[in-house]
Coordinates of C-alpha atoms and ligand atoms in Angstrom, one line a residue:
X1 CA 231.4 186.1 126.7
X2 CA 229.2 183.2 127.6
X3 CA 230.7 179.6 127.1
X4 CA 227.2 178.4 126.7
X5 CA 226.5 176.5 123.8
X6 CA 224.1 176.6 121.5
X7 CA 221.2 174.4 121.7
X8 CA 222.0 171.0 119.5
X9 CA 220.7 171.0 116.2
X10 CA 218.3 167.6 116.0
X11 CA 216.5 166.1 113.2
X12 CA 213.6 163.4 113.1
X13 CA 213.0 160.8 110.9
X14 CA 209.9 159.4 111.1
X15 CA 208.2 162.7 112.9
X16 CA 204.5 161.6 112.1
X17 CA 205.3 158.5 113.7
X18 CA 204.4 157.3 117.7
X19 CA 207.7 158.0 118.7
X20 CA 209.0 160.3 116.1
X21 CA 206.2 162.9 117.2
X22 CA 206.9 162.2 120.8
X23 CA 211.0 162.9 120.5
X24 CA 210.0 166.1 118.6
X25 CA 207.8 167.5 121.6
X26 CA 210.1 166.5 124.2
X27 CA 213.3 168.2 122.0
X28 CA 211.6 171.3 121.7
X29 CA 210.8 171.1 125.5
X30 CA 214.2 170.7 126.4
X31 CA 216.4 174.4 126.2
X32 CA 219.4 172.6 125.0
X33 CA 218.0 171.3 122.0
X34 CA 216.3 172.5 118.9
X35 CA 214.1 170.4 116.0
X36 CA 215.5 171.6 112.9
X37 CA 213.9 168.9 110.6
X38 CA 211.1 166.7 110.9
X39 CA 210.9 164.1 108.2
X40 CA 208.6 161.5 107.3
X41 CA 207.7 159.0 104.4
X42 CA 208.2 161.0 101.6
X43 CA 210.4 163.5 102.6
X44 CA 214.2 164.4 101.6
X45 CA 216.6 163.2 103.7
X46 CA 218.3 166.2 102.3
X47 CA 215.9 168.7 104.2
X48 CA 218.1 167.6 107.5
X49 CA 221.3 168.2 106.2
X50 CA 220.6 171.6 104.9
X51 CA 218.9 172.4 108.3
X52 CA 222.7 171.8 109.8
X53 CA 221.3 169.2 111.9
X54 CA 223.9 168.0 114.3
X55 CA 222.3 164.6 115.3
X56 CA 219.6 162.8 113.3
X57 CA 217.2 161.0 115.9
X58 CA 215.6 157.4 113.9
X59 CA 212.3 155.9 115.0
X60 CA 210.6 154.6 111.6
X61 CA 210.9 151.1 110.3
X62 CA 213.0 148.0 110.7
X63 CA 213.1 147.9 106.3
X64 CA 214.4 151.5 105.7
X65 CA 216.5 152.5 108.7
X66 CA 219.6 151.0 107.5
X67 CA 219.2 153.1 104.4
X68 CA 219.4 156.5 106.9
X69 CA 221.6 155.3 108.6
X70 CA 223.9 154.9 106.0
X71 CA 223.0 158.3 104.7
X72 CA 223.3 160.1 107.6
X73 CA 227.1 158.7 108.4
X74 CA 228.2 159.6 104.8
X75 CA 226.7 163.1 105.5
X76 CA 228.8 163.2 108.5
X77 CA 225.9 163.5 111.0
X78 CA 225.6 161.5 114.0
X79 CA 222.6 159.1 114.8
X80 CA 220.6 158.0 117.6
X81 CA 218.6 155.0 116.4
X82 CA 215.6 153.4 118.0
X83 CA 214.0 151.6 115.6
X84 CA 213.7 147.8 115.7
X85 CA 215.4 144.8 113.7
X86 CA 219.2 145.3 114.7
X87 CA 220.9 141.9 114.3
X88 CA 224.8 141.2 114.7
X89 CA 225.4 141.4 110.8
X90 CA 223.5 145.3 110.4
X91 CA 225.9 146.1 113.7
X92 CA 228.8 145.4 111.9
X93 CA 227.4 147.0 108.1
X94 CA 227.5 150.1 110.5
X95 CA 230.8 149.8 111.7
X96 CA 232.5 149.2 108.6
X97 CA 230.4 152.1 107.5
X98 CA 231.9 154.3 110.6
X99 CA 235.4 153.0 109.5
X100 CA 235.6 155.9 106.9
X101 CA 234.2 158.4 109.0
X102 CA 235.4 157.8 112.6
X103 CA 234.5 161.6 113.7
X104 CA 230.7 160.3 113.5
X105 CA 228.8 159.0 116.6
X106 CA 225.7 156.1 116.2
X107 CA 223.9 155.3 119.8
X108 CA 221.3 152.1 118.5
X109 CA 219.4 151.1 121.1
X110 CA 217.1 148.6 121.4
X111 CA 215.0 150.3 124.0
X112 CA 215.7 153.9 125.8
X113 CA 212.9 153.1 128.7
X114 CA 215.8 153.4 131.9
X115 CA 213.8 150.9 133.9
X116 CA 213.8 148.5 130.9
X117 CA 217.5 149.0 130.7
X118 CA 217.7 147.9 134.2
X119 CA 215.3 145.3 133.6
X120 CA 217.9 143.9 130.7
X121 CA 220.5 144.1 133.2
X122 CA 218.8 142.3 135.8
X123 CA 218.0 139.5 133.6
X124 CA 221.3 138.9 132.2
X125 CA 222.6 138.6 135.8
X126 CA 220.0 136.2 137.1
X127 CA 220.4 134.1 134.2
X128 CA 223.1 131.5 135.5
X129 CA 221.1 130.8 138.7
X130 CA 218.4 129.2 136.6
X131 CA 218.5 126.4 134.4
X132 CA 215.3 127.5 132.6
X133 CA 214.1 131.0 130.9
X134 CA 211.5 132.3 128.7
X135 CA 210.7 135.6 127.5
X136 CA 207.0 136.9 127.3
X137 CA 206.5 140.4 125.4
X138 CA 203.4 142.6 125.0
X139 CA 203.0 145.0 122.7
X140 CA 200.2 147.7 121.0
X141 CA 199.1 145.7 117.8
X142 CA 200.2 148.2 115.3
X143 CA 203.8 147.1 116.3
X144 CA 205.0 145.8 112.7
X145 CA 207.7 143.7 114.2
X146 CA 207.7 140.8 116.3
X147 CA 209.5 139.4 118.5
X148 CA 210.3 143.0 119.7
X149 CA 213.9 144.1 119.7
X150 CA 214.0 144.5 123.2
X151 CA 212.8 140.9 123.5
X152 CA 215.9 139.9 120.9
X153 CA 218.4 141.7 122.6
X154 CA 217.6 140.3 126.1
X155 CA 217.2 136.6 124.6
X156 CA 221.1 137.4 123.5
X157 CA 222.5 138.5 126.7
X158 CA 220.2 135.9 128.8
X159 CA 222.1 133.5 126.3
X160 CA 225.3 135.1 126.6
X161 CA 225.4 134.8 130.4
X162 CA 224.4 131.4 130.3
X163 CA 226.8 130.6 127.5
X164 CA 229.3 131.9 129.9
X165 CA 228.3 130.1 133.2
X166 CA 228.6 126.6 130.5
X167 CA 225.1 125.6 131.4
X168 CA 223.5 122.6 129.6
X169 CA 220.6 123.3 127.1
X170 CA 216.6 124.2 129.4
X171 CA 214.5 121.2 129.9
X172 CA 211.7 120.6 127.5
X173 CA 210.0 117.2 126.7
X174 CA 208.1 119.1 124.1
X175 CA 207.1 116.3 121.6
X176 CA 203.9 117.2 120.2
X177 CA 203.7 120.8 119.2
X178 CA 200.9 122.9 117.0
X179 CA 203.6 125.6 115.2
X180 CA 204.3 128.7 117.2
X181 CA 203.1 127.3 120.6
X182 CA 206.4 127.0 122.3
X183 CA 207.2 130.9 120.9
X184 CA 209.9 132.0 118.6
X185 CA 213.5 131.1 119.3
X186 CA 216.7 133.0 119.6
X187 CA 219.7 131.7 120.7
X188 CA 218.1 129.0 122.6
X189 CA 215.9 131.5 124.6
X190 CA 211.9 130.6 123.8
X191 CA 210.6 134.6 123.2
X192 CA 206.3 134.8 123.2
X193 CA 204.8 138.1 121.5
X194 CA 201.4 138.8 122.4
X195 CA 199.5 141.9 120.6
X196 CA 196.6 143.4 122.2
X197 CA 194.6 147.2 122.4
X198 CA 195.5 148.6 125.5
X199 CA 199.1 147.9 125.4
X200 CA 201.8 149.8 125.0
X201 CA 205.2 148.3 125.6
X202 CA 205.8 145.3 128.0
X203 CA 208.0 142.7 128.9
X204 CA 208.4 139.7 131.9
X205 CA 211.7 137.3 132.2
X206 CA 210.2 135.0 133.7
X207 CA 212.9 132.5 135.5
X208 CA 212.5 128.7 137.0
X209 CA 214.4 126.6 138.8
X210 CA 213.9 123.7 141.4
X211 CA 211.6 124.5 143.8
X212 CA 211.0 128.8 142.7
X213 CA 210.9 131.1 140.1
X214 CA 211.8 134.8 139.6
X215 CA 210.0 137.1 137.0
X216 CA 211.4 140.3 136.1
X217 CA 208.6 142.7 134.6
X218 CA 208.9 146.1 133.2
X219 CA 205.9 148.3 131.8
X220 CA 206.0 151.5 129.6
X221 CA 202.2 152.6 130.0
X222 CA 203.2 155.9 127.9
X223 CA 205.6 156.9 125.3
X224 CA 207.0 159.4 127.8
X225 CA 208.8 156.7 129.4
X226 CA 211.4 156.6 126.7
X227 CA 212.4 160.5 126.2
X228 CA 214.7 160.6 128.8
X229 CA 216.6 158.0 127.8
X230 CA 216.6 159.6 123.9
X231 CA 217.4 163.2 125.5
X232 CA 220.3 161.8 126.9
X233 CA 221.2 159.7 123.6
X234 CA 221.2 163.0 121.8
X235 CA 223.4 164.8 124.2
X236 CA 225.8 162.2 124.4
X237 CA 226.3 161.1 120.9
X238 CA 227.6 164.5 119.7
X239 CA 231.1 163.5 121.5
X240 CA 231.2 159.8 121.6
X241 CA 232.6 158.7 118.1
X242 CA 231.9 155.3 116.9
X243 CA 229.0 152.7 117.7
X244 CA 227.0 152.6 121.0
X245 CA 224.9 149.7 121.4
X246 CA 222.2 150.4 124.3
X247 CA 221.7 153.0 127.1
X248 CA 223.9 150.7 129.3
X249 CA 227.1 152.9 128.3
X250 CA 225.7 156.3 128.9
X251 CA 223.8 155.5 132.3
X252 CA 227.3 155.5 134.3
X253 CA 227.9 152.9 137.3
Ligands
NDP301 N1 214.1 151.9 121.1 C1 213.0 152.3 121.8 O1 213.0 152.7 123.0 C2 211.7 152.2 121.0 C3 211.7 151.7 119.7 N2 210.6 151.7 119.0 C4 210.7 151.3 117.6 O2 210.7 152.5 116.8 C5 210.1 152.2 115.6 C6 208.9 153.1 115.3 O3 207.9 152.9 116.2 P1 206.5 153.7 116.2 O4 206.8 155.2 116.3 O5 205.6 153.1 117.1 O6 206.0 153.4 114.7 P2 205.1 154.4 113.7 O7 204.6 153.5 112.7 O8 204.1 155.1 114.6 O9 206.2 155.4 113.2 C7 207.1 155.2 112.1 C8 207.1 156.4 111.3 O10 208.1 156.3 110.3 C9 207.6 156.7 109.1 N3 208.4 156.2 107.9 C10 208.3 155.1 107.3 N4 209.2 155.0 106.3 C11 209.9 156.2 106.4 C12 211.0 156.8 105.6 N5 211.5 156.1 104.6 N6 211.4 158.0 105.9 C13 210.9 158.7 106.9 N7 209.8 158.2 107.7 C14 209.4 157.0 107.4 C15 206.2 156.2 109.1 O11 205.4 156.8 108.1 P3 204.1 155.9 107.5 O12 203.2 155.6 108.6 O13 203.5 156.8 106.5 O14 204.7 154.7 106.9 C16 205.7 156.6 110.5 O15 205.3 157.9 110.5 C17 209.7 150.7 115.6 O16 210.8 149.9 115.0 C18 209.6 150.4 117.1 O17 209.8 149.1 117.4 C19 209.4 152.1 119.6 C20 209.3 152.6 120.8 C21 210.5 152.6 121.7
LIG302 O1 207.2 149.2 118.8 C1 207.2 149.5 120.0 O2 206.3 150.1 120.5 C2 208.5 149.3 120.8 N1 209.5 148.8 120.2 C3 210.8 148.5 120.7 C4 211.1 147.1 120.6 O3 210.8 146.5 119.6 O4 211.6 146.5 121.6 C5 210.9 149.1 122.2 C6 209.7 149.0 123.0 O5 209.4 147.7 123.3 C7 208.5 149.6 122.2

């Protein structure tokens, strides 16, 4: 008798979609794992359950994901989530959600590109070494959100680190300002969105203090760049209960 398992059972929200489409190729590529559902606006949620989909992968909008999410943790079935417009307070509607079904697993992460993981990582540790810090994203212009959720979640752990290291408020003698030219800001981090054709996903940290700077700059030129990051999501989630925020946990040391 084979202890091989069968493949995992996956189901797609927002299939039609950029990413949705590109997860369900790169599951049915992969021998472990098997689309049983592909849903998109309009579709029952139902259709995924009744597939006997193990894990439900979400990549459609920052307005309805909550809403599956909810859905699929009543049902039992664990999520991997990469859709956009996570703050602190959805975090914790999802764990008081988990508290009454602690069997289920939820990966949320902000962006599964491994080399944009890193290049979170390397900002949030270069981040006490300089007393100023601004974020510059670039994104497709379809992107309905903005700043990106990659951008967010760095601003927070650039902030974090700095909150940690007790370092004084950036320099700015900003006085005169026409709205929005200074960029959006999140925890005291400035965070610039820029929308163009041509672009896919892209982000630079760019660092100053006296006398140098250091920018930290990752590019996803394709959509490919984030499936193994989501393959491995899907793999993991099936025996890691509770929340996962980011890639960070499952990429080992
Ligand atoms: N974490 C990561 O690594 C990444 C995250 N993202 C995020 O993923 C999300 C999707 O991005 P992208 O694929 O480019 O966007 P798209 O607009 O291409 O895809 C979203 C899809 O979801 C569908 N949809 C909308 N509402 C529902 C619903 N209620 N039920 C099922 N499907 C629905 C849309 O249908 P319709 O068009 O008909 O409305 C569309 O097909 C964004 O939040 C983006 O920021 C993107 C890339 C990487
Ligand atoms: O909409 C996108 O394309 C992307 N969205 C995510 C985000 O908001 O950070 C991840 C990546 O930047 C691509």
């Amino acid at each position: 008798m084979s202890d091989e398992r069968e493949p995992i059972r996956v189901g797609v929200l927002g299939a039609r979609g950029r990413m949705g489409a590109e997860v369900c190729k790169a599951v049915d590529a992969a021998d472990d794992l098997e689309v049983v559902a592909m849903i998109d606006q309009g579709d029952w949620l139902f259709n995924a359950s009744d597939a006997g989909a193990e894990v439900i992968v979400d990549f459609t909008t920052p307005d309805v994901v909550m809403d599956h999410l909810h859905w699929c943790i009543d049902q039992g079935i664990n999520v991997v989530v990469g859709t956009s417009g996570f703050t602190e307070q959805r975090f914790e509607r999802v764990r008081s959600w988990l508290q009454h079904k602690p069997e289920v697993g939820v990966v949320i992460a902000p962006n599964f590109g491994v080399g944009a993981v890193l290049m979170m990582e390397f900002a949030a540790r270069a981040a006490r070494f300089f007393e100023s810090v601004e974020i510059i994203e670039q994104h497709h212009p379809r992107k309905l959100d903005a700043p990106s959720g990659t951008a967010t979640h760095t601003a927070r752990l650039v902030a974090e680190a700095r909150a940690a290291a007790g370092m004084a408020a950036m320099p700015d003698a900003t006085k005169d300002e026409i709205a929005g030219a200074r960029g959006a800001e999140i925890d005291g981090v400035r965070v610039h969105s820029v929308r163009a054709s041509g672009l896919v996903a892209h982000q630079e940290v760019l660092f100053g203090t006296a006398g140098e700077t250091l920018t930290i700059r990752h590019d996803s030129f394709d959509r490919a760049s984030f499936m193994p990051g989501v393959l491995l999501a899907i793999r993991s989630v099936i025996s890691r209960p509770g929340l996962t925020i980011g890639l960070n946990p499952l990429l080992g040391p």
